[in-house]
JSON list of C-alpha atoms in Angstrom, two decimals:
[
{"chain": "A", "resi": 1, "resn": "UNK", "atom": "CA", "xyz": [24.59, 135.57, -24.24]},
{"chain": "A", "resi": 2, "resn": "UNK", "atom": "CA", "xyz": [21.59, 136.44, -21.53]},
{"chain": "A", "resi": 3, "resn": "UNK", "atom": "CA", "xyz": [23.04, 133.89, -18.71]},
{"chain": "A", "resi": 4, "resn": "UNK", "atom": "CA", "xyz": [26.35, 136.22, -18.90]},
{"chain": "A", "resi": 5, "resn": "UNK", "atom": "CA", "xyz": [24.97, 139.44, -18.82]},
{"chain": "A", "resi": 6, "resn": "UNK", "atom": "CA", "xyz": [22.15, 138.29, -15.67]},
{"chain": "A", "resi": 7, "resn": "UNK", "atom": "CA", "xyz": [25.86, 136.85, -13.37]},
{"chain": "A", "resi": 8, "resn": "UNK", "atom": "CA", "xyz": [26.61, 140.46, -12.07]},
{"chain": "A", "resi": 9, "resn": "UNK", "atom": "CA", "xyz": [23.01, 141.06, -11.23]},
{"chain": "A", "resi": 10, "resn": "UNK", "atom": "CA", "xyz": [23.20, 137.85, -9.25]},
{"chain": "A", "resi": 11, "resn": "UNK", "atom": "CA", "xyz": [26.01, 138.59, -7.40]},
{"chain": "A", "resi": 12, "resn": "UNK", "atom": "CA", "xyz": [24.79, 142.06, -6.62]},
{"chain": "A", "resi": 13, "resn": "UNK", "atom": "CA", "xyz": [21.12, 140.57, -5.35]},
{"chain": "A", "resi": 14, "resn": "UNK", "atom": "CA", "xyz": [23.96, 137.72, -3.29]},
{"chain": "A", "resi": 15, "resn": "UNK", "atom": "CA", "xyz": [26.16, 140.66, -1.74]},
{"chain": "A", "resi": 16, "resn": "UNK", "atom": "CA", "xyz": [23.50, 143.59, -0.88]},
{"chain": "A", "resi": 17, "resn": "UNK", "atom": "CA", "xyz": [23.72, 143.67, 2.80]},
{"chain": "A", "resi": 18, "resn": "UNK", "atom": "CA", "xyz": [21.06, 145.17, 3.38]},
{"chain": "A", "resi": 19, "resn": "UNK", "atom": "CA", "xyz": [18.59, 142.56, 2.81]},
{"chain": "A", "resi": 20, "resn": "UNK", "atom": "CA", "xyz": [17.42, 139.25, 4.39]},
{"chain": "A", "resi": 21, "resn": "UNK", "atom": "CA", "xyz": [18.31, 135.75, 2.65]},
{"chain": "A", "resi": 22, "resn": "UNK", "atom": "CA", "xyz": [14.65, 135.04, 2.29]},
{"chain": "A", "resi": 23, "resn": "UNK", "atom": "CA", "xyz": [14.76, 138.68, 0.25]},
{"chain": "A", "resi": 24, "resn": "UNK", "atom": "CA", "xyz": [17.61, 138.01, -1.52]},
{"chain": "A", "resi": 25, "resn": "UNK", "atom": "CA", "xyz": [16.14, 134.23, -2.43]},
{"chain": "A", "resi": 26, "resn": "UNK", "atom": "CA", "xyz": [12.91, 135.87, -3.56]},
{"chain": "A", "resi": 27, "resn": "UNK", "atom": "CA", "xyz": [14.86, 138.66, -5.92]},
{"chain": "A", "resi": 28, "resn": "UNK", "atom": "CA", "xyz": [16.65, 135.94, -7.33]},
{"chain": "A", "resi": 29, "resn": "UNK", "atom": "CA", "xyz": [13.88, 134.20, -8.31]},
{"chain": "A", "resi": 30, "resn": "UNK", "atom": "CA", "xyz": [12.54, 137.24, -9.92]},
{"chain": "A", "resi": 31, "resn": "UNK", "atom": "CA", "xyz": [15.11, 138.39, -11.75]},
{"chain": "A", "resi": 32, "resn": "UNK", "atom": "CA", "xyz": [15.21, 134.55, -13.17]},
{"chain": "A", "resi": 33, "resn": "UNK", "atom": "CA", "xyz": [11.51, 135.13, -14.17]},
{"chain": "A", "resi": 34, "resn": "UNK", "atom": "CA", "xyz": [11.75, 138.69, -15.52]},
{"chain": "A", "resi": 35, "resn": "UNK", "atom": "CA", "xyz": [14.74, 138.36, -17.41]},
{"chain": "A", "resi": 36, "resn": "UNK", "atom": "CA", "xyz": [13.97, 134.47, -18.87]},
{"chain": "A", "resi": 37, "resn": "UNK", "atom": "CA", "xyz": [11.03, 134.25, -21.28]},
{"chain": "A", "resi": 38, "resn": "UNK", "atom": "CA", "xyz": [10.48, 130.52, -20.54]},
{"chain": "A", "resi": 39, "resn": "UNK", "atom": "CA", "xyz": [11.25, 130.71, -17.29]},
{"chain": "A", "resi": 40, "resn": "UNK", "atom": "CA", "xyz": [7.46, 130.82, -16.03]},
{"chain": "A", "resi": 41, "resn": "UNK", "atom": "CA", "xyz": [7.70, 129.50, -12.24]},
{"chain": "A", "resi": 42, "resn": "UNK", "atom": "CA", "xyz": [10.75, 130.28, -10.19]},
{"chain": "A", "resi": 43, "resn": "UNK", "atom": "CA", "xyz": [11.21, 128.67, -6.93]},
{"chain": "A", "resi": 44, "resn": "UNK", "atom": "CA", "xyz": [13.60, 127.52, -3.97]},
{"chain": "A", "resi": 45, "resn": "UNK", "atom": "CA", "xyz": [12.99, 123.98, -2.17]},
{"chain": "A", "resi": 46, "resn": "UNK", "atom": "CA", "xyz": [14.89, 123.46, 0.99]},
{"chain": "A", "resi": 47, "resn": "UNK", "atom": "CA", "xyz": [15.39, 119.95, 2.55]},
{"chain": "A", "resi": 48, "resn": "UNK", "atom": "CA", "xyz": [14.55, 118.22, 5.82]},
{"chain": "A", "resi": 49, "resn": "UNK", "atom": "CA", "xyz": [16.56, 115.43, 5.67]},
{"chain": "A", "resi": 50, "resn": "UNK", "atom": "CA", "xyz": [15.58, 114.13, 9.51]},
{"chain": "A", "resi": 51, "resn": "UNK", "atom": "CA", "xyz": [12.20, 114.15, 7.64]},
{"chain": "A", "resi": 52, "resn": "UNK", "atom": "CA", "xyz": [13.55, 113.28, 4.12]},
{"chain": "A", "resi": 53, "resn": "UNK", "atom": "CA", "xyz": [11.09, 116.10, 2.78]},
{"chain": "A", "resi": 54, "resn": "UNK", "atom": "CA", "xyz": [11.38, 118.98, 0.50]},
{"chain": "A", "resi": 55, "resn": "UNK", "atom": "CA", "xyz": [9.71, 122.50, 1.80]},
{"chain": "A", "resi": 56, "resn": "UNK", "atom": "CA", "xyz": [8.69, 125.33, -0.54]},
{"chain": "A", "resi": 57, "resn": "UNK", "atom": "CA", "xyz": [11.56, 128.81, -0.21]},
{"chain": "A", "resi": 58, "resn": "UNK", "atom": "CA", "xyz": [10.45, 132.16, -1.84]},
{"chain": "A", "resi": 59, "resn": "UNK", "atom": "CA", "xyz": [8.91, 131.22, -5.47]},
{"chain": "A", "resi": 60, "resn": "UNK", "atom": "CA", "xyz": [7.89, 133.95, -8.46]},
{"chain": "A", "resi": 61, "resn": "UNK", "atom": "CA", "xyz": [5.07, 132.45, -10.32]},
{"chain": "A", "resi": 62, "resn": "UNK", "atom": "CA", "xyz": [1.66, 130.97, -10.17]},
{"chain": "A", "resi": 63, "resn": "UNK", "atom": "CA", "xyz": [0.78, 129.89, -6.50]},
{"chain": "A", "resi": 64, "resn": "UNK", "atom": "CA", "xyz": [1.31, 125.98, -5.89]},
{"chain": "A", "resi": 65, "resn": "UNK", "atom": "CA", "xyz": [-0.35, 123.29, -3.59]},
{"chain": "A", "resi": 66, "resn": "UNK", "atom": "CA", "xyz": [2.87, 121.89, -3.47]},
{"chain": "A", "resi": 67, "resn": "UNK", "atom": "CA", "xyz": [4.81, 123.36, -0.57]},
{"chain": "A", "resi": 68, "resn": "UNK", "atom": "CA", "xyz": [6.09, 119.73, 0.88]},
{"chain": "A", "resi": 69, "resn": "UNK", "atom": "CA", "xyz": [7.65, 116.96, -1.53]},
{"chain": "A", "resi": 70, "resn": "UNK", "atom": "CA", "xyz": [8.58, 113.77, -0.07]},
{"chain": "A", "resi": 71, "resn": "UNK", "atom": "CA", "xyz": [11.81, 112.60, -1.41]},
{"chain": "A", "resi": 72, "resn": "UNK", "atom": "CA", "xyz": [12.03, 110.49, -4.52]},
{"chain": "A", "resi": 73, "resn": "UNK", "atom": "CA", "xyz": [8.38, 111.93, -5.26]},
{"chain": "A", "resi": 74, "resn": "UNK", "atom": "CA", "xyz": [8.25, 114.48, -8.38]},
{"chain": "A", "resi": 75, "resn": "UNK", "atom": "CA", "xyz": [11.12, 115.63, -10.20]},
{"chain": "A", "resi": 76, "resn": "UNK", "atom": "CA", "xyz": [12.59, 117.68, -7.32]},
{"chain": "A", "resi": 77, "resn": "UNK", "atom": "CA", "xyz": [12.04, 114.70, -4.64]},
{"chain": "A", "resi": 78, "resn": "UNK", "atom": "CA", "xyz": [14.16, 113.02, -7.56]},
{"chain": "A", "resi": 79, "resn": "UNK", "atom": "CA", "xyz": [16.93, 115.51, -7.23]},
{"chain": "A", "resi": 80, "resn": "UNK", "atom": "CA", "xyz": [16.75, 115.01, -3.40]},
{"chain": "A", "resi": 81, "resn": "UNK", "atom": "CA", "xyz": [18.16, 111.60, -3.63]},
{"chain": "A", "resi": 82, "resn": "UNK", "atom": "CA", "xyz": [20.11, 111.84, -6.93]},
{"chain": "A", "resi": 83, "resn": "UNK", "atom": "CA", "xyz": [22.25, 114.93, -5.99]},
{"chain": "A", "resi": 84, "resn": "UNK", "atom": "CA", "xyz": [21.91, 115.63, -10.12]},
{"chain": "A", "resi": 85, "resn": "UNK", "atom": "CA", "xyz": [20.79, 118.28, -12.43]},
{"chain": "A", "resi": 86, "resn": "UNK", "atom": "CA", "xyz": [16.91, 116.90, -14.23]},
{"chain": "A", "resi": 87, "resn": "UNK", "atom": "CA", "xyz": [15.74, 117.81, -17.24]},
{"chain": "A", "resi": 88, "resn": "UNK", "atom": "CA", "xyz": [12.74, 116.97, -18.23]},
{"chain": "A", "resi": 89, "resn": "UNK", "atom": "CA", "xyz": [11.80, 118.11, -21.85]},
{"chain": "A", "resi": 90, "resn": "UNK", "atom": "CA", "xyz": [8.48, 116.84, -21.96]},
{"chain": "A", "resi": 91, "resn": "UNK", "atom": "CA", "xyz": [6.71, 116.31, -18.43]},
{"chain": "A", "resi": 92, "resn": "UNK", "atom": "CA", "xyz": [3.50, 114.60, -20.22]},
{"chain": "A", "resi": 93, "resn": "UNK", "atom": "CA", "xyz": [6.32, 111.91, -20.81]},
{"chain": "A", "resi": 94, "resn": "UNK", "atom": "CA", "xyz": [7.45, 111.46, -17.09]},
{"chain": "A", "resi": 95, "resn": "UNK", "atom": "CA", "xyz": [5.79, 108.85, -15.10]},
{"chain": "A", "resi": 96, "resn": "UNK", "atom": "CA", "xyz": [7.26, 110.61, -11.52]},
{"chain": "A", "resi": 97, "resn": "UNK", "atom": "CA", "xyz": [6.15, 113.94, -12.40]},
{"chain": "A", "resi": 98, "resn": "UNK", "atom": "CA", "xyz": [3.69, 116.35, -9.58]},
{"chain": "A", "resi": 99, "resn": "UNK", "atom": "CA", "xyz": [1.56, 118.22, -11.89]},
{"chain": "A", "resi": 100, "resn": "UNK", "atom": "CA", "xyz": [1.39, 122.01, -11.27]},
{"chain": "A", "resi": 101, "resn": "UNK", "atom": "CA", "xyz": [-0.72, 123.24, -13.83]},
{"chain": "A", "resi": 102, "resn": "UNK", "atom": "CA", "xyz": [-1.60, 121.85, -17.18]},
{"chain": "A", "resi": 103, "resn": "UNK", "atom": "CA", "xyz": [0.41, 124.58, -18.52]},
{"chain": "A", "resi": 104, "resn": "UNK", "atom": "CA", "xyz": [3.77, 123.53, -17.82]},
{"chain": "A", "resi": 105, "resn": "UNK", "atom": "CA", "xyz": [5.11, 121.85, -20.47]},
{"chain": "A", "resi": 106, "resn": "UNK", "atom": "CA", "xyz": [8.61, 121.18, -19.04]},
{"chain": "A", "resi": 107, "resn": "UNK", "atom": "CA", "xyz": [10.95, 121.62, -16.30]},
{"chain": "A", "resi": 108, "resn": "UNK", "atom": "CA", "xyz": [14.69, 121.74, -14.83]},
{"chain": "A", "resi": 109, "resn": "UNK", "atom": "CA", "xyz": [15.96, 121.39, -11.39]},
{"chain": "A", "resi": 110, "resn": "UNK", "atom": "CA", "xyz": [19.53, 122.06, -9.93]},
{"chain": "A", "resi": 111, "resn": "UNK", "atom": "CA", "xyz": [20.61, 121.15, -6.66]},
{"chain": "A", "resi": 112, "resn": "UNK", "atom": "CA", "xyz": [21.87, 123.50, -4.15]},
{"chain": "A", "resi": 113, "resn": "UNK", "atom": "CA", "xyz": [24.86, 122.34, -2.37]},
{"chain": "A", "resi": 114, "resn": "UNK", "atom": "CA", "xyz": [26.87, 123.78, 0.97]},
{"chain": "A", "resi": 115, "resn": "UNK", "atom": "CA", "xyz": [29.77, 121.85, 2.33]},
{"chain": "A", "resi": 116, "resn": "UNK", "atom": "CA", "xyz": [28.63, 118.67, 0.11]},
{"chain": "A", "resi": 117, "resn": "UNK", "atom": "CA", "xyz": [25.37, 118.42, 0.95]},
{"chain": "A", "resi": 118, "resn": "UNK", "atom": "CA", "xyz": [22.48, 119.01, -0.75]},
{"chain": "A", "resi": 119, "resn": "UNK", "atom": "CA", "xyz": [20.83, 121.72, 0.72]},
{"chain": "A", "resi": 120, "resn": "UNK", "atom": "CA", "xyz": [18.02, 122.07, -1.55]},
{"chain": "A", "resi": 121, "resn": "UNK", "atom": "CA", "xyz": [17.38, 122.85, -5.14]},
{"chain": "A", "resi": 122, "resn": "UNK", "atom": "CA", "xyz": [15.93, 125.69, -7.70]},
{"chain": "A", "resi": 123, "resn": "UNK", "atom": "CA", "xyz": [13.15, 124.22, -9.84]},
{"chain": "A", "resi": 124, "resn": "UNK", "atom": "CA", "xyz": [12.24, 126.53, -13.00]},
{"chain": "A", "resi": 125, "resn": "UNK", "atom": "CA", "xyz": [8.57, 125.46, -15.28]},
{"chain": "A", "resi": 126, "resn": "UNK", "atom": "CA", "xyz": [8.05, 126.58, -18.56]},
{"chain": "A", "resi": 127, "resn": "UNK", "atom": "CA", "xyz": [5.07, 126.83, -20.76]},
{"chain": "A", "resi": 128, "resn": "UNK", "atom": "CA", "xyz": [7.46, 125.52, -23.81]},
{"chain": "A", "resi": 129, "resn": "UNK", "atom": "CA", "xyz": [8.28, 121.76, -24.45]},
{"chain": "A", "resi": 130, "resn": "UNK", "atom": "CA", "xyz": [12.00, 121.23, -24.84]},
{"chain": "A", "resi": 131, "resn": "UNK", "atom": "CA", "xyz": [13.51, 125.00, -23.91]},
{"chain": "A", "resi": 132, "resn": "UNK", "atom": "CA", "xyz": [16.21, 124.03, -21.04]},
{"chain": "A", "resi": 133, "resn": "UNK", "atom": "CA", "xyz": [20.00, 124.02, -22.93]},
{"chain": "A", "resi": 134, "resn": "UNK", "atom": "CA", "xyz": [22.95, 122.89, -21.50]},
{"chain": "A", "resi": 135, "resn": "UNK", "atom": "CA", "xyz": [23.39, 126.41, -21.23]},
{"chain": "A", "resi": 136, "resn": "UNK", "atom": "CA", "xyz": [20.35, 126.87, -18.92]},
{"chain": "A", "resi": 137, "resn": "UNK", "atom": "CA", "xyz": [22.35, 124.08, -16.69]},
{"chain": "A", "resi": 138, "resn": "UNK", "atom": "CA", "xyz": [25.55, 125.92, -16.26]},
{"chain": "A", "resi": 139, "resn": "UNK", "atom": "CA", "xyz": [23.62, 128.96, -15.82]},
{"chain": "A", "resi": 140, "resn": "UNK", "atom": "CA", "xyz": [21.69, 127.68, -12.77]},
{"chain": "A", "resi": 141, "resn": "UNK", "atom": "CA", "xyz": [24.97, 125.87, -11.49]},
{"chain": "A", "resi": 142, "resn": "UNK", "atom": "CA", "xyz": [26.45, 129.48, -11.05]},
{"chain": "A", "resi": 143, "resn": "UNK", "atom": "CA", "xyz": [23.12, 130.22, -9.75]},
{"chain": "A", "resi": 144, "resn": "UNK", "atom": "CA", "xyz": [23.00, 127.84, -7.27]},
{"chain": "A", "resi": 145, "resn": "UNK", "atom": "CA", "xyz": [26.80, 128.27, -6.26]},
{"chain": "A", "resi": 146, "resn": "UNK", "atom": "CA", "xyz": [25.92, 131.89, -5.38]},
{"chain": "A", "resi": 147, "resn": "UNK", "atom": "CA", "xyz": [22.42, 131.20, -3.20]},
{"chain": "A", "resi": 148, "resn": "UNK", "atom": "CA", "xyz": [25.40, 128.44, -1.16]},
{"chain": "A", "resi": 149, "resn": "UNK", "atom": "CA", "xyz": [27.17, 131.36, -0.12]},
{"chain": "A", "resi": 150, "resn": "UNK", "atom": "CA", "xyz": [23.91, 132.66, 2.02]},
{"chain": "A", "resi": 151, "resn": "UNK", "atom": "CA", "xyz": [23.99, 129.46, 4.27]}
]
């Protein structure tokens, strides 16, 4: 299976000590990209909760005007207050969805968590309707579990 064969390269990018978080962050996100075919935008959101906001981390991808999400707003804002994994198969058929581009078709957000709290989350868009598995979750819980460690 692909998820399986990308954990060692994720631990690798988590361990090298010779690069910053925000570096490590970014490489993640990359190799996410590069080694996912629908994985077509990669990125980090980090919370504010004094401010209850979500701010834009490193990203792979097509540049977005969305470097702020309020909580509750958007998927991720969703995720904010849920604390839970979102899946959305078809975002033409969310009413709370932040448009990015007309060409992503769907998208899936994890939470990040250190110590309990959520910390922030990885939000992957893809040009395909319907292509997140449970198999994409559990990848991106290991995935998440790992970018923990760096806080």
């Amino acid at each position: 299976m692909k998820f399986e064969r990308l954990h060692p390269k994720i631990i690798a990018i988590r361990s090298n000590n010779t690069k910053s978080r925000e570096e490590k962050l970014l490489a993640i996100c990359q190799i996410l990209q590069d080694s996912i075919d629908y994985y077509n935008w990669v990125g980090l959101y980090f919370a504010n909760h004094e401010k209850q906001t979500l701010h834009l981390g490193p990203y792979v991808g097509e540049p977005t005007d969305h470097t702020i999400i309020p909580f509750g707003k958007g998927i991720c804002g969703q995720v904010a207050v849920s604390n839970q994994n979102f899946v959305v198969p078809d975002v033409a058929a969310q009413d709370n969805y932040i448009a990015c581009s007309f060409t992503v078709k769907s998208e899936i957000v994890v939470p990040i968590f250190v110590n309990g709290i959520n910390i922030g989350q990885i939000d992957i868009d893809s040009h395909v309707l319907n292509p997140f598995t449970e198999n994409d979750e559990r990848f991106l819980e290991f995935v998440t579990k790992q970018i923990s460690t760096l806080f």
